């Protein structure tokens, strides 16, 4: 009889107990390849700290200091704080050799968009998960520019429900725009790019939507583009089940556009919180890839 055993789950520390941290905790708990050994923040009355305690996860209100103290028991750190805090935390983690996956728009190193470059990121100590809009829209923007060859102008418009955008995210709106545009430039060929973020206060909340539009003097083969978009949609759905194209590629004059929607799993937040799911699922996929048994 075979006695083959599987490697132990990757030991994860999550720093940041807000919306992203809570969603991350639930995603990590659902993964057979990961286990959360520390959930750390600063506020003792944080709903995230309370939730983690109820689920039997070790918690701390010492923030990143708790990660440093427990570094020998941690394989990887997820940072879901703010761009400024994540930058400071990375300055501590780097010399310690701690692998660090950043879910803030701090943009200190290698961008990781699993649908585009997951295999190239497995050995990087620092990964930036760009932004929720970047994870949702940049792969589709890449489809367009690969078919077109080059575009003059590329625009991404992302809309998310106000209730899903926490204080740290609101404090980082400029960083969000800059980081998304940088990732678009890195993965796509466009002369100019622009990112627009809409925080929609509608109640009940709207499902996250992302529109990608380009202007180009070159004619784009719509059939080839639609095939490329369908393939990319399937690839992203392998780790973000609620991802779907709701407006396939269409053309009006020299302008081409498409729209994607991201619905959350509803683990803790309402299903319209797809902006949380898209980035936390991407981060989990990046972490799982380090075990050698991640999603293919």
mmCIF file of C-alpha atoms in Angstrom:
data_model
loop_
_atom_site.group_PDB
_atom_site.id
_atom_site.type_symbol
_atom_site.label_atom_id
_atom_site.label_comp_id
_atom_site.label_asym_id
_atom_site.label_seq_id
_atom_site.Cartn_x
_atom_site.Cartn_y
_atom_site.Cartn_z
ATOM 1 C CA UNK A 1 0.000 0.000 0.000
ATOM 2 C CA UNK A 2 1.269 3.480 -0.874
ATOM 3 C CA UNK A 3 2.403 5.645 2.015
ATOM 4 C CA UNK A 4 2.672 8.797 -0.080
ATOM 5 C CA UNK A 5 2.197 11.940 1.990
ATOM 6 C CA UNK A 6 1.472 15.524 0.990
ATOM 7 C CA UNK A 7 3.498 18.517 2.173
ATOM 8 C CA UNK A 8 2.120 20.379 5.184
ATOM 9 C CA UNK A 9 -0.034 23.417 4.368
ATOM 10 C CA UNK A 10 1.778 26.726 3.950
ATOM 11 C CA UNK A 11 1.633 28.669 7.223
ATOM 12 C CA UNK A 12 0.071 32.082 6.606
ATOM 13 C CA UNK A 13 0.082 35.281 8.652
ATOM 14 C CA UNK A 14 -2.510 37.900 7.757
ATOM 15 C CA UNK A 15 -1.813 41.497 8.752
ATOM 16 C CA UNK A 16 -4.791 43.826 8.562
ATOM 17 C CA UNK A 17 -8.131 42.924 10.108
ATOM 18 C CA UNK A 18 -10.458 44.984 7.918
ATOM 19 C CA UNK A 19 -12.557 43.934 4.935
ATOM 20 C CA UNK A 20 -9.665 42.460 2.947
ATOM 21 C CA UNK A 21 -8.176 40.705 5.979
ATOM 22 C CA UNK A 22 -11.505 39.104 6.900
ATOM 23 C CA UNK A 23 -12.125 37.918 3.348
ATOM 24 C CA UNK A 24 -8.572 36.580 3.138
ATOM 25 C CA UNK A 25 -8.995 34.645 6.378
ATOM 26 C CA UNK A 26 -12.055 32.852 5.047
ATOM 27 C CA UNK A 27 -10.366 32.093 1.712
ATOM 28 C CA UNK A 28 -7.272 30.722 3.454
ATOM 29 C CA UNK A 29 -9.418 28.548 5.713
ATOM 30 C CA UNK A 30 -11.150 27.110 2.631
ATOM 31 C CA UNK A 31 -7.831 26.176 1.003
ATOM 32 C CA UNK A 32 -6.400 22.701 1.647
ATOM 33 C CA UNK A 33 -2.947 24.081 0.829
ATOM 34 C CA UNK A 34 -2.867 26.971 3.317
ATOM 35 C CA UNK A 35 -3.437 27.464 7.024
ATOM 36 C CA UNK A 36 -3.685 30.742 8.934
ATOM 37 C CA UNK A 37 -1.432 30.708 11.999
ATOM 38 C CA UNK A 38 -1.692 34.423 12.866
ATOM 39 C CA UNK A 39 -4.282 37.151 12.291
ATOM 40 C CA UNK A 40 -2.837 40.492 13.393
ATOM 41 C CA UNK A 41 -4.001 44.077 13.559
ATOM 42 C CA UNK A 42 -4.097 47.047 15.894
ATOM 43 C CA UNK A 43 -7.690 47.333 17.071
ATOM 44 C CA UNK A 44 -8.800 44.997 19.850
ATOM 45 C CA UNK A 45 -12.441 45.756 18.985
ATOM 46 C CA UNK A 46 -12.000 44.931 15.289
ATOM 47 C CA UNK A 47 -14.762 42.636 13.957
ATOM 48 C CA UNK A 48 -12.011 40.728 12.168
ATOM 49 C CA UNK A 49 -10.160 39.976 15.401
ATOM 50 C CA UNK A 50 -13.377 38.762 16.989
ATOM 51 C CA UNK A 51 -14.200 36.558 13.996
ATOM 52 C CA UNK A 52 -10.727 35.024 13.953
ATOM 53 C CA UNK A 53 -10.885 34.246 17.661
ATOM 54 C CA UNK A 54 -14.267 32.586 17.234
ATOM 55 C CA UNK A 55 -12.715 30.371 14.561
ATOM 56 C CA UNK A 56 -9.811 29.354 16.763
ATOM 57 C CA UNK A 57 -7.142 31.373 14.929
ATOM 58 C CA UNK A 58 -4.306 32.952 16.921
ATOM 59 C CA UNK A 59 -4.788 36.728 16.977
ATOM 60 C CA UNK A 60 -2.723 39.722 18.016
ATOM 61 C CA UNK A 61 -3.194 43.472 18.309
ATOM 62 C CA UNK A 62 0.554 44.096 17.993
ATOM 63 C CA UNK A 63 0.349 44.481 14.230
ATOM 64 C CA UNK A 64 3.454 43.534 12.260
ATOM 65 C CA UNK A 65 5.468 43.193 15.468
ATOM 66 C CA UNK A 66 3.511 39.978 16.065
ATOM 67 C CA UNK A 67 4.720 38.651 12.696
ATOM 68 C CA UNK A 68 8.327 39.422 13.613
ATOM 69 C CA UNK A 69 7.945 37.652 16.943
ATOM 70 C CA UNK A 70 6.476 34.538 15.285
ATOM 71 C CA UNK A 71 8.595 34.605 12.116
ATOM 72 C CA UNK A 72 9.976 31.094 12.633
ATOM 73 C CA UNK A 73 6.416 29.724 12.525
ATOM 74 C CA UNK A 74 5.366 31.639 9.389
ATOM 75 C CA UNK A 75 5.965 30.707 5.750
ATOM 76 C CA UNK A 76 4.286 33.685 4.100
ATOM 77 C CA UNK A 77 2.710 37.033 5.022
ATOM 78 C CA UNK A 78 -0.402 38.552 3.462
ATOM 79 C CA UNK A 79 -0.582 42.316 3.999
ATOM 80 C CA UNK A 80 -4.063 43.860 3.767
ATOM 81 C CA UNK A 81 -3.396 47.126 5.616
ATOM 82 C CA UNK A 82 -2.693 50.372 3.731
ATOM 83 C CA UNK A 83 -0.104 51.350 1.145
ATOM 84 C CA UNK A 84 1.946 53.285 3.688
ATOM 85 C CA UNK A 85 1.859 50.546 6.323
ATOM 86 C CA UNK A 86 2.600 47.817 3.786
ATOM 87 C CA UNK A 87 5.667 49.737 2.610
ATOM 88 C CA UNK A 88 6.924 49.895 6.196
ATOM 89 C CA UNK A 89 6.106 46.236 6.813
ATOM 90 C CA UNK A 90 7.984 45.170 3.689
ATOM 91 C CA UNK A 91 11.035 47.067 4.924
ATOM 92 C CA UNK A 92 10.972 44.780 7.984
ATOM 93 C CA UNK A 93 10.068 41.549 6.170
ATOM 94 C CA UNK A 94 12.641 41.811 3.377
ATOM 95 C CA UNK A 95 15.818 41.365 5.482
ATOM 96 C CA UNK A 96 14.090 38.578 7.436
ATOM 97 C CA UNK A 97 13.522 36.678 4.187
ATOM 98 C CA UNK A 98 9.771 36.431 4.770
ATOM 99 C CA UNK A 99 7.757 35.950 1.561
ATOM 100 C CA UNK A 100 5.331 38.858 1.342
ATOM 101 C CA UNK A 101 2.128 39.171 -0.710
ATOM 102 C CA UNK A 102 0.853 42.749 -0.723
ATOM 103 C CA UNK A 103 -2.862 43.369 -1.300
ATOM 104 C CA UNK A 104 -2.476 47.149 -0.967
ATOM 105 C CA UNK A 105 -1.542 49.439 -3.885
ATOM 106 C CA UNK A 106 1.908 50.118 -2.370
ATOM 107 C CA UNK A 107 3.561 48.729 -5.539
ATOM 108 C CA UNK A 108 7.036 48.019 -4.184
ATOM 109 C CA UNK A 109 8.010 45.214 -6.541
ATOM 110 C CA UNK A 110 6.787 42.456 -8.857
ATOM 111 C CA UNK A 111 3.204 42.645 -10.078
ATOM 112 C CA UNK A 112 1.326 39.340 -9.935
ATOM 113 C CA UNK A 113 -1.819 38.778 -11.987
ATOM 114 C CA UNK A 114 -2.318 34.981 -11.824
ATOM 115 C CA UNK A 115 -4.024 34.732 -15.210
ATOM 116 C CA UNK A 116 -1.003 36.395 -16.824
ATOM 117 C CA UNK A 117 2.200 35.565 -14.958
ATOM 118 C CA UNK A 118 1.626 33.196 -12.031
ATOM 119 C CA UNK A 119 4.412 30.784 -13.007
ATOM 120 C CA UNK A 120 6.928 33.637 -13.162
ATOM 121 C CA UNK A 121 6.093 34.786 -9.619
ATOM 122 C CA UNK A 122 6.525 31.598 -7.589
ATOM 123 C CA UNK A 123 10.046 32.424 -6.382
ATOM 124 C CA UNK A 124 9.617 36.168 -5.777
ATOM 125 C CA UNK A 125 9.873 37.309 -2.159
ATOM 126 C CA UNK A 126 7.587 40.308 -2.715
ATOM 127 C CA UNK A 127 4.472 40.225 -4.844
ATOM 128 C CA UNK A 128 2.121 43.124 -5.466
ATOM 129 C CA UNK A 129 -1.422 41.993 -6.243
ATOM 130 C CA UNK A 130 -1.959 45.353 -8.009
ATOM 131 C CA UNK A 131 -5.558 46.356 -7.143
ATOM 132 C CA UNK A 132 -8.996 44.779 -7.377
ATOM 133 C CA UNK A 133 -9.641 46.663 -10.604
ATOM 134 C CA UNK A 134 -6.254 45.651 -11.922
ATOM 135 C CA UNK A 135 -6.923 41.974 -11.252
ATOM 136 C CA UNK A 136 -10.327 42.194 -12.925
ATOM 137 C CA UNK A 137 -9.536 44.386 -15.911
ATOM 138 C CA UNK A 138 -5.854 44.143 -16.864
ATOM 139 C CA UNK A 139 -6.106 40.557 -18.221
ATOM 140 C CA UNK A 140 -8.904 41.633 -20.556
ATOM 141 C CA UNK A 141 -6.995 44.753 -21.545
ATOM 142 C CA UNK A 142 -4.090 42.447 -22.397
ATOM 143 C CA UNK A 143 -6.396 40.420 -24.664
ATOM 144 C CA UNK A 144 -7.303 43.563 -26.582
ATOM 145 C CA UNK A 145 -3.764 44.831 -27.036
ATOM 146 C CA UNK A 146 -2.460 41.400 -28.030
ATOM 147 C CA UNK A 147 -5.014 41.212 -30.850
ATOM 148 C CA UNK A 148 -4.623 44.869 -31.826
ATOM 149 C CA UNK A 149 -0.833 44.913 -31.545
ATOM 150 C CA UNK A 150 -0.892 48.437 -30.096
ATOM 151 C CA UNK A 151 -3.563 50.936 -29.079
ATOM 152 C CA UNK A 152 -3.442 54.700 -28.731
ATOM 153 C CA UNK A 153 -5.559 54.945 -25.585
ATOM 154 C CA UNK A 154 -6.705 52.370 -23.017
ATOM 155 C CA UNK A 155 -9.196 53.146 -20.269
ATOM 156 C CA UNK A 156 -10.341 51.055 -17.298
ATOM 157 C CA UNK A 157 -13.432 52.045 -15.327
ATOM 158 C CA UNK A 158 -14.118 50.029 -12.157
ATOM 159 C CA UNK A 159 -17.218 50.433 -9.993
ATOM 160 C CA UNK A 160 -17.624 48.875 -6.527
ATOM 161 C CA UNK A 161 -20.195 49.114 -3.765
ATOM 162 C CA UNK A 162 -19.404 51.745 -1.144
ATOM 163 C CA UNK A 163 -19.994 49.306 1.717
ATOM 164 C CA UNK A 164 -17.097 47.126 0.532
ATOM 165 C CA UNK A 165 -14.509 49.918 0.401
ATOM 166 C CA UNK A 166 -12.976 50.350 3.852
ATOM 167 C CA UNK A 167 -11.117 53.332 5.363
ATOM 168 C CA UNK A 168 -7.655 52.147 4.325
ATOM 169 C CA UNK A 169 -8.780 51.688 0.714
ATOM 170 C CA UNK A 170 -10.384 55.126 0.679
ATOM 171 C CA UNK A 171 -7.150 56.646 1.963
ATOM 172 C CA UNK A 172 -5.254 55.036 -0.938
ATOM 173 C CA UNK A 173 -7.327 56.134 -3.934
ATOM 174 C CA UNK A 174 -4.434 57.976 -5.601
ATOM 175 C CA UNK A 175 -2.196 54.946 -5.103
ATOM 176 C CA UNK A 176 -4.972 52.726 -6.497
ATOM 177 C CA UNK A 177 -5.140 54.721 -9.733
ATOM 178 C CA UNK A 178 -1.364 54.962 -10.128
ATOM 179 C CA UNK A 179 -0.723 51.270 -9.452
ATOM 180 C CA UNK A 180 -3.500 50.084 -11.772
ATOM 181 C CA UNK A 181 -2.181 52.294 -14.553
ATOM 182 C CA UNK A 182 1.364 51.031 -13.987
ATOM 183 C CA UNK A 183 0.216 47.414 -14.233
ATOM 184 C CA UNK A 184 -1.745 48.222 -17.388
ATOM 185 C CA UNK A 185 1.371 49.729 -18.926
ATOM 186 C CA UNK A 186 3.471 46.711 -17.914
ATOM 187 C CA UNK A 187 1.137 44.042 -19.300
ATOM 188 C CA UNK A 188 -0.364 45.908 -22.273
ATOM 189 C CA UNK A 189 0.883 47.946 -25.225
ATOM 190 C CA UNK A 190 -0.833 51.327 -25.157
ATOM 191 C CA UNK A 191 0.411 54.852 -25.708
ATOM 192 C CA UNK A 192 -1.792 56.284 -22.956
ATOM 193 C CA UNK A 193 -3.734 54.638 -20.133
ATOM 194 C CA UNK A 194 -6.301 55.908 -17.678
ATOM 195 C CA UNK A 195 -7.984 54.348 -14.651
ATOM 196 C CA UNK A 196 -11.265 55.566 -13.166
ATOM 197 C CA UNK A 197 -12.602 54.237 -9.860
ATOM 198 C CA UNK A 198 -16.260 54.660 -8.919
ATOM 199 C CA UNK A 199 -17.382 54.003 -5.340
ATOM 200 C CA UNK A 200 -21.124 53.576 -5.739
ATOM 201 C CA UNK A 201 -23.281 54.344 -2.658
ATOM 202 C CA UNK A 202 -26.362 52.528 -3.993
ATOM 203 C CA UNK A 203 -28.237 50.427 -1.441
ATOM 204 C CA UNK A 204 -28.443 47.500 -1.930
ATOM 205 C CA UNK A 205 -24.888 47.436 -3.203
ATOM 206 C CA UNK A 206 -23.986 46.927 -6.837
ATOM 207 C CA UNK A 207 -21.931 43.965 -8.037
ATOM 208 C CA UNK A 208 -18.408 45.007 -9.027
ATOM 209 C CA UNK A 209 -18.188 45.940 -12.716
ATOM 210 C CA UNK A 210 -15.179 46.781 -14.857
ATOM 211 C CA UNK A 211 -15.288 48.243 -18.344
ATOM 212 C CA UNK A 212 -12.252 48.234 -20.606
ATOM 213 C CA UNK A 213 -12.222 50.527 -23.632
ATOM 214 C CA UNK A 214 -9.561 51.296 -26.202
ATOM 215 C CA UNK A 215 -9.204 53.727 -29.077
ATOM 216 C CA UNK A 216 -7.104 52.673 -32.028
ATOM 217 C CA UNK A 217 -6.735 53.558 -35.673
ATOM 218 C CA UNK A 218 -6.114 49.886 -36.409
ATOM 219 C CA UNK A 219 -9.011 47.568 -37.146
ATOM 220 C CA UNK A 220 -9.353 44.792 -34.552
ATOM 221 C CA UNK A 221 -10.550 41.333 -35.545
ATOM 222 C CA UNK A 222 -13.606 41.079 -33.273
ATOM 223 C CA UNK A 223 -14.015 37.341 -33.727
ATOM 224 C CA UNK A 224 -10.409 36.721 -32.674
ATOM 225 C CA UNK A 225 -10.818 39.121 -29.756
ATOM 226 C CA UNK A 226 -13.979 37.410 -28.548
ATOM 227 C CA UNK A 227 -12.224 34.035 -28.669
ATOM 228 C CA UNK A 228 -9.308 35.440 -26.662
ATOM 229 C CA UNK A 229 -11.658 37.020 -24.105
ATOM 230 C CA UNK A 230 -13.592 33.749 -23.681
ATOM 231 C CA UNK A 231 -10.357 31.855 -23.037
ATOM 232 C CA UNK A 232 -9.204 34.461 -20.503
ATOM 233 C CA UNK A 233 -12.590 34.431 -18.763
ATOM 234 C CA UNK A 234 -12.324 30.658 -18.242
ATOM 235 C CA UNK A 235 -8.804 30.991 -16.923
ATOM 236 C CA UNK A 236 -9.767 33.642 -14.360
ATOM 237 C CA UNK A 237 -12.878 31.708 -13.333
ATOM 238 C CA UNK A 238 -10.595 28.812 -12.322
ATOM 239 C CA UNK A 239 -9.641 30.855 -9.242
ATOM 240 C CA UNK A 240 -12.403 33.504 -9.144
ATOM 241 C CA UNK A 241 -15.675 31.593 -9.743
ATOM 242 C CA UNK A 242 -17.826 34.743 -9.783
ATOM 243 C CA UNK A 243 -15.939 36.345 -12.680
ATOM 244 C CA UNK A 244 -17.849 36.696 -15.938
ATOM 245 C CA UNK A 245 -18.003 38.751 -19.127
ATOM 246 C CA UNK A 246 -21.342 40.561 -19.236
ATOM 247 C CA UNK A 247 -20.739 42.680 -22.353
ATOM 248 C CA UNK A 248 -18.608 40.838 -24.935
ATOM 249 C CA UNK A 249 -16.294 42.940 -27.141
ATOM 250 C CA UNK A 250 -18.135 45.472 -29.301
ATOM 251 C CA UNK A 251 -16.930 48.177 -31.663
ATOM 252 C CA UNK A 252 -18.148 51.718 -32.351
ATOM 253 C CA UNK A 253 -15.976 53.509 -34.854
ATOM 254 C CA UNK A 254 -12.400 53.378 -33.590
ATOM 255 C CA UNK A 255 -13.487 52.482 -30.057
ATOM 256 C CA UNK A 256 -13.636 48.897 -28.760
ATOM 257 C CA UNK A 257 -14.935 47.926 -25.348
ATOM 258 C CA UNK A 258 -16.090 45.094 -23.112
ATOM 259 C CA UNK A 259 -17.393 44.763 -19.549
ATOM 260 C CA UNK A 260 -16.765 42.161 -16.877
ATOM 261 C CA UNK A 261 -18.573 41.588 -13.587
ATOM 262 C CA UNK A 262 -17.252 39.998 -10.405
ATOM 263 C CA UNK A 263 -19.652 38.466 -7.897
ATOM 264 C CA UNK A 264 -18.328 37.371 -4.518
ATOM 265 C CA UNK A 265 -18.837 33.990 -2.887
ATOM 266 C CA UNK A 266 -20.790 35.528 -0.006
ATOM 267 C CA UNK A 267 -18.574 33.918 2.654
ATOM 268 C CA UNK A 268 -18.915 36.863 5.043
ATOM 269 C CA UNK A 269 -19.732 39.914 2.939
ATOM 270 C CA UNK A 270 -22.680 40.160 0.524
ATOM 271 C CA UNK A 271 -22.219 38.622 -2.898
ATOM 272 C CA UNK A 272 -21.857 42.058 -4.473
ATOM 273 C CA UNK A 273 -18.425 42.352 -2.786
ATOM 274 C CA UNK A 274 -16.639 40.975 -5.825
ATOM 275 C CA UNK A 275 -13.928 43.614 -5.491
ATOM 276 C CA UNK A 276 -12.786 41.784 -2.352
ATOM 277 C CA UNK A 277 -13.028 38.328 -3.936
ATOM 278 C CA UNK A 278 -11.048 39.214 -7.051
ATOM 279 C CA UNK A 279 -7.955 40.322 -5.138
ATOM 280 C CA UNK A 280 -8.131 37.842 -2.259
ATOM 281 C CA UNK A 281 -8.695 34.899 -4.617
ATOM 282 C CA UNK A 282 -5.755 36.096 -6.708
ATOM 283 C CA UNK A 283 -3.564 36.330 -3.602
ATOM 284 C CA UNK A 284 -4.582 32.842 -2.470
ATOM 285 C CA UNK A 285 -3.798 31.477 -5.946
ATOM 286 C CA UNK A 286 -0.338 33.094 -5.744
ATOM 287 C CA UNK A 287 0.263 31.552 -2.316
ATOM 288 C CA UNK A 288 -0.974 28.108 -3.366
ATOM 289 C CA UNK A 289 1.379 28.155 -6.340
ATOM 290 C CA UNK A 290 4.307 28.180 -3.898
ATOM 291 C CA UNK A 291 3.302 24.762 -2.611
ATOM 292 C CA UNK A 292 3.744 23.207 -6.039
ATOM 293 C CA UNK A 293 0.147 22.001 -5.886
ATOM 294 C CA UNK A 294 -1.717 25.171 -6.786
ATOM 295 C CA UNK A 295 -4.459 25.505 -9.373
ATOM 296 C CA UNK A 296 -3.344 24.805 -12.900
#
